[in-house]
mmCIF file of C-alpha atoms in Angstrom:
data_model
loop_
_atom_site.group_PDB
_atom_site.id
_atom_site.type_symbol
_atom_site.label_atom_id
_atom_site.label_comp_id
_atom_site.label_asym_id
_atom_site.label_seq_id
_atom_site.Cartn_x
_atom_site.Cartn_y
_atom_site.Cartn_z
ATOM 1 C CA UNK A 1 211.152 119.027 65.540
ATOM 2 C CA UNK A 2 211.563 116.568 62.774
ATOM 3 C CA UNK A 3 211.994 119.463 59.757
ATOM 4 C CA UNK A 4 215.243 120.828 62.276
ATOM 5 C CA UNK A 5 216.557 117.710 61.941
ATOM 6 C CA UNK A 6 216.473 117.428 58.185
ATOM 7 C CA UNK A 7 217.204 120.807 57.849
ATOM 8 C CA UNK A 8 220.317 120.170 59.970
ATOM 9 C CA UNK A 9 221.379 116.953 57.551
ATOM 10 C CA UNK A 10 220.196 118.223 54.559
ATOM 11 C CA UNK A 11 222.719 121.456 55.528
ATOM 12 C CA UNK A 12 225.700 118.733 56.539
ATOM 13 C CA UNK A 13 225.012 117.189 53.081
ATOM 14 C CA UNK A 14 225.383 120.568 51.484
ATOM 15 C CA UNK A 15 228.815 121.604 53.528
ATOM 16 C CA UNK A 16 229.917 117.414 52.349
ATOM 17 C CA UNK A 17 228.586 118.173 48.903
ATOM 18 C CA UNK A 18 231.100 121.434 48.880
ATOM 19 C CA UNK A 19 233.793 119.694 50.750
ATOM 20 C CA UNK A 20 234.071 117.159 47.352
ATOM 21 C CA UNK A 21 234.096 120.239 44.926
ATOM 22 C CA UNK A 22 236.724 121.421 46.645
ATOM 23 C CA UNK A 23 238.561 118.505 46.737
ATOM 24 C CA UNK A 24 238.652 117.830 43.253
ATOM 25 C CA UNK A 25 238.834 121.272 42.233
ATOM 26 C CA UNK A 26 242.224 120.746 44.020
ATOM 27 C CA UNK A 27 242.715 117.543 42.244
ATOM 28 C CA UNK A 28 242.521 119.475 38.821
ATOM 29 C CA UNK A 29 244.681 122.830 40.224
ATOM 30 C CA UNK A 30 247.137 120.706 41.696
ATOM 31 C CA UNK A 31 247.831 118.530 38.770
ATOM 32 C CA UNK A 32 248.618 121.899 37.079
ATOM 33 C CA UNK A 33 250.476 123.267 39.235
ATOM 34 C CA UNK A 34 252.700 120.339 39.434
ATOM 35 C CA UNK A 35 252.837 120.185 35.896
ATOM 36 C CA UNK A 36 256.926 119.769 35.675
ATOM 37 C CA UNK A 37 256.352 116.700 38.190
ATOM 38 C CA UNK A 38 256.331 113.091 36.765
ATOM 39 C CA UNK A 39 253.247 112.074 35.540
ATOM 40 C CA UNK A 40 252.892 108.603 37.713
ATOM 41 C CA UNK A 41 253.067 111.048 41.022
ATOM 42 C CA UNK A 42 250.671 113.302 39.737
ATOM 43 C CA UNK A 43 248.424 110.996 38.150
ATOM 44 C CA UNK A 44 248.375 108.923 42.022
ATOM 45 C CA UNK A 45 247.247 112.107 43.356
ATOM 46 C CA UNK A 46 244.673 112.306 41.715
ATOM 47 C CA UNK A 47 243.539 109.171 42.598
ATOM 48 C CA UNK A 48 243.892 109.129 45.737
ATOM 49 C CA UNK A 49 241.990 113.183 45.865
ATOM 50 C CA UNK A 50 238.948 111.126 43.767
ATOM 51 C CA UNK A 51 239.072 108.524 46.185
ATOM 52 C CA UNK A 52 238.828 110.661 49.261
ATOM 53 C CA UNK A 53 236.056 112.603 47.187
ATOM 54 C CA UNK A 54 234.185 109.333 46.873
ATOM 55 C CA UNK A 55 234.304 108.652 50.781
ATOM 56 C CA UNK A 56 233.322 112.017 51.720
ATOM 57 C CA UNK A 57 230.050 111.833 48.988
ATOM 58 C CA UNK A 58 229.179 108.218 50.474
ATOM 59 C CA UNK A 59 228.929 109.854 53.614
ATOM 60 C CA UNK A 60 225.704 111.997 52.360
ATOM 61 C CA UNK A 61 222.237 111.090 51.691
ATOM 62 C CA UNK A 62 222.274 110.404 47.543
ATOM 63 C CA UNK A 63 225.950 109.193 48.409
ATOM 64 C CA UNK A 64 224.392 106.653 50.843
ATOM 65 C CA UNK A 65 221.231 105.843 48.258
ATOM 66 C CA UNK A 66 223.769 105.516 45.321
ATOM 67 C CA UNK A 67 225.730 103.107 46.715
ATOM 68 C CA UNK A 68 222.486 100.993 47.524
ATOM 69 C CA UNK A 69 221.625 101.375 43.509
ATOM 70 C CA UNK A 70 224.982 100.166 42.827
ATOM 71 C CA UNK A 71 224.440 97.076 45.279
ATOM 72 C CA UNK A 72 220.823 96.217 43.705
ATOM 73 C CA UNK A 73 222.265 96.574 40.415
ATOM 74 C CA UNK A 74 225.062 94.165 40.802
ATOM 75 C CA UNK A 75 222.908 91.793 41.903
ATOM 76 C CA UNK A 76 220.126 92.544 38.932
ATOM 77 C CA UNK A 77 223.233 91.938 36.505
ATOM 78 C CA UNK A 78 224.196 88.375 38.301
ATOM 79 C CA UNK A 79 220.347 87.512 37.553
ATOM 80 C CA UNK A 80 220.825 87.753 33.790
ATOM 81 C CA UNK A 81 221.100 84.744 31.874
ATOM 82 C CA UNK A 82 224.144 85.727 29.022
ATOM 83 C CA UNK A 83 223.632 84.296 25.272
ATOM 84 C CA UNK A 84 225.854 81.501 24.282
ATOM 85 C CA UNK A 85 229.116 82.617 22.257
ATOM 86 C CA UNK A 86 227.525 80.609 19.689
ATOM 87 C CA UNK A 87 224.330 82.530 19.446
ATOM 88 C CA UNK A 88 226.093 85.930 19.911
ATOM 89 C CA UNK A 89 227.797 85.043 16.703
ATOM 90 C CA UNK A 90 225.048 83.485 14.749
ATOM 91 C CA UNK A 91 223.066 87.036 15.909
ATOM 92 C CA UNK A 92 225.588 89.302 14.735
ATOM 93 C CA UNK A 93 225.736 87.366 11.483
ATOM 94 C CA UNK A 94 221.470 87.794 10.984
ATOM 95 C CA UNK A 95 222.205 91.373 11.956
ATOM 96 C CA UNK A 96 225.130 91.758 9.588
ATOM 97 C CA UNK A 97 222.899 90.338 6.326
ATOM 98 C CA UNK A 98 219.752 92.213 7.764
ATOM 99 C CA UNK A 99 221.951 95.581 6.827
ATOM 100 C CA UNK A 100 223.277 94.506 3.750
ATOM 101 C CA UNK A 101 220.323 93.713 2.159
ATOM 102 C CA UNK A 102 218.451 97.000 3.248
ATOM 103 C CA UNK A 103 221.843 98.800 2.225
ATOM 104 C CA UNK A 104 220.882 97.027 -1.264
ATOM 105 C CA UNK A 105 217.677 97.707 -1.411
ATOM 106 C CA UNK A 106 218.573 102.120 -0.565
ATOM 107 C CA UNK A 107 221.117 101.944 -3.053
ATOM 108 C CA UNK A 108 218.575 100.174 -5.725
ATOM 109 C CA UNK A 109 216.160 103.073 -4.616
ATOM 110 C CA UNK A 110 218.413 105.625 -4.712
ATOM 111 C CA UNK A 111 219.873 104.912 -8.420
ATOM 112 C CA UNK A 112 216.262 104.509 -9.699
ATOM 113 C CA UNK A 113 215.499 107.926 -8.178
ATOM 114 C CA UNK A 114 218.951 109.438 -9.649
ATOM 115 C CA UNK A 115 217.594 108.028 -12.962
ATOM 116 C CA UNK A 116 214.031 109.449 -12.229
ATOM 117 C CA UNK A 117 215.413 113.251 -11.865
ATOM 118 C CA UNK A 118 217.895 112.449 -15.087
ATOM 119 C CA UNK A 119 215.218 111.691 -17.017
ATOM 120 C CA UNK A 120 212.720 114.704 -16.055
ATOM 121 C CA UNK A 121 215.588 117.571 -15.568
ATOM 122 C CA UNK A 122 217.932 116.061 -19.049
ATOM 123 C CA UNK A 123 221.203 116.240 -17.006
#
């Protein structure tokens, strides 16, 4: 009894799942086929075809779990605790010398090399 009934959603979620293909498969025709129309209309459309695209995929299963990862991840992101502006700077300044001296260093290696190969092929 149970597998009818997620056969029977998991078929609904297929029909959805074709129902937002075809909407923004129209989305992408239309703004074609409109092409001589002003942008701003065209560009609205399209927005608003996404938008009903997004309702009709929160209606399915992933739609429905997606917007629950979206939820949980909002409030993951509220949990972090965001450097200071002064120790962003005073990291990008480590990471800025960090590079220059190993840039230093590879171009040191790479001359003595150069000089290495002058020395054994005479060019």
């Amino acid at each position: 009894m149970s597998t009818n009934t997620e056969n029977q959603g998991s078929s609904m979620d297929t029909l959805k799942w074709g129902l937002v293909a075809l909407i923004l498969a129209a989305a992408v025709v239309g703004n074609h086929y409109f092409s001589a129309e002003s942008v701003l209309i065209r560009a609205i459309g399209v927005v608003v075809a996404i938008v009903i695209a997004l309702f009709v995929a929160a209606q399915t299963e992933k739609g429905k779990a997606g917007w629950a990862f979206a939820q949980e991840s909002r409030m993951e992101v509220r949990k972090v605790v965001w450097p200071t502006r002064q120790e962003t700077v005073q990291t990008t300044l480590i990471v800025f010398a960090a590079t220059a001296i190993v840039a230093f260093f590879l171009w040191l290696l790479d001359m003595g090399l150069v000089w290495i190969v002058n020395l054994i092929t005479g060019v």
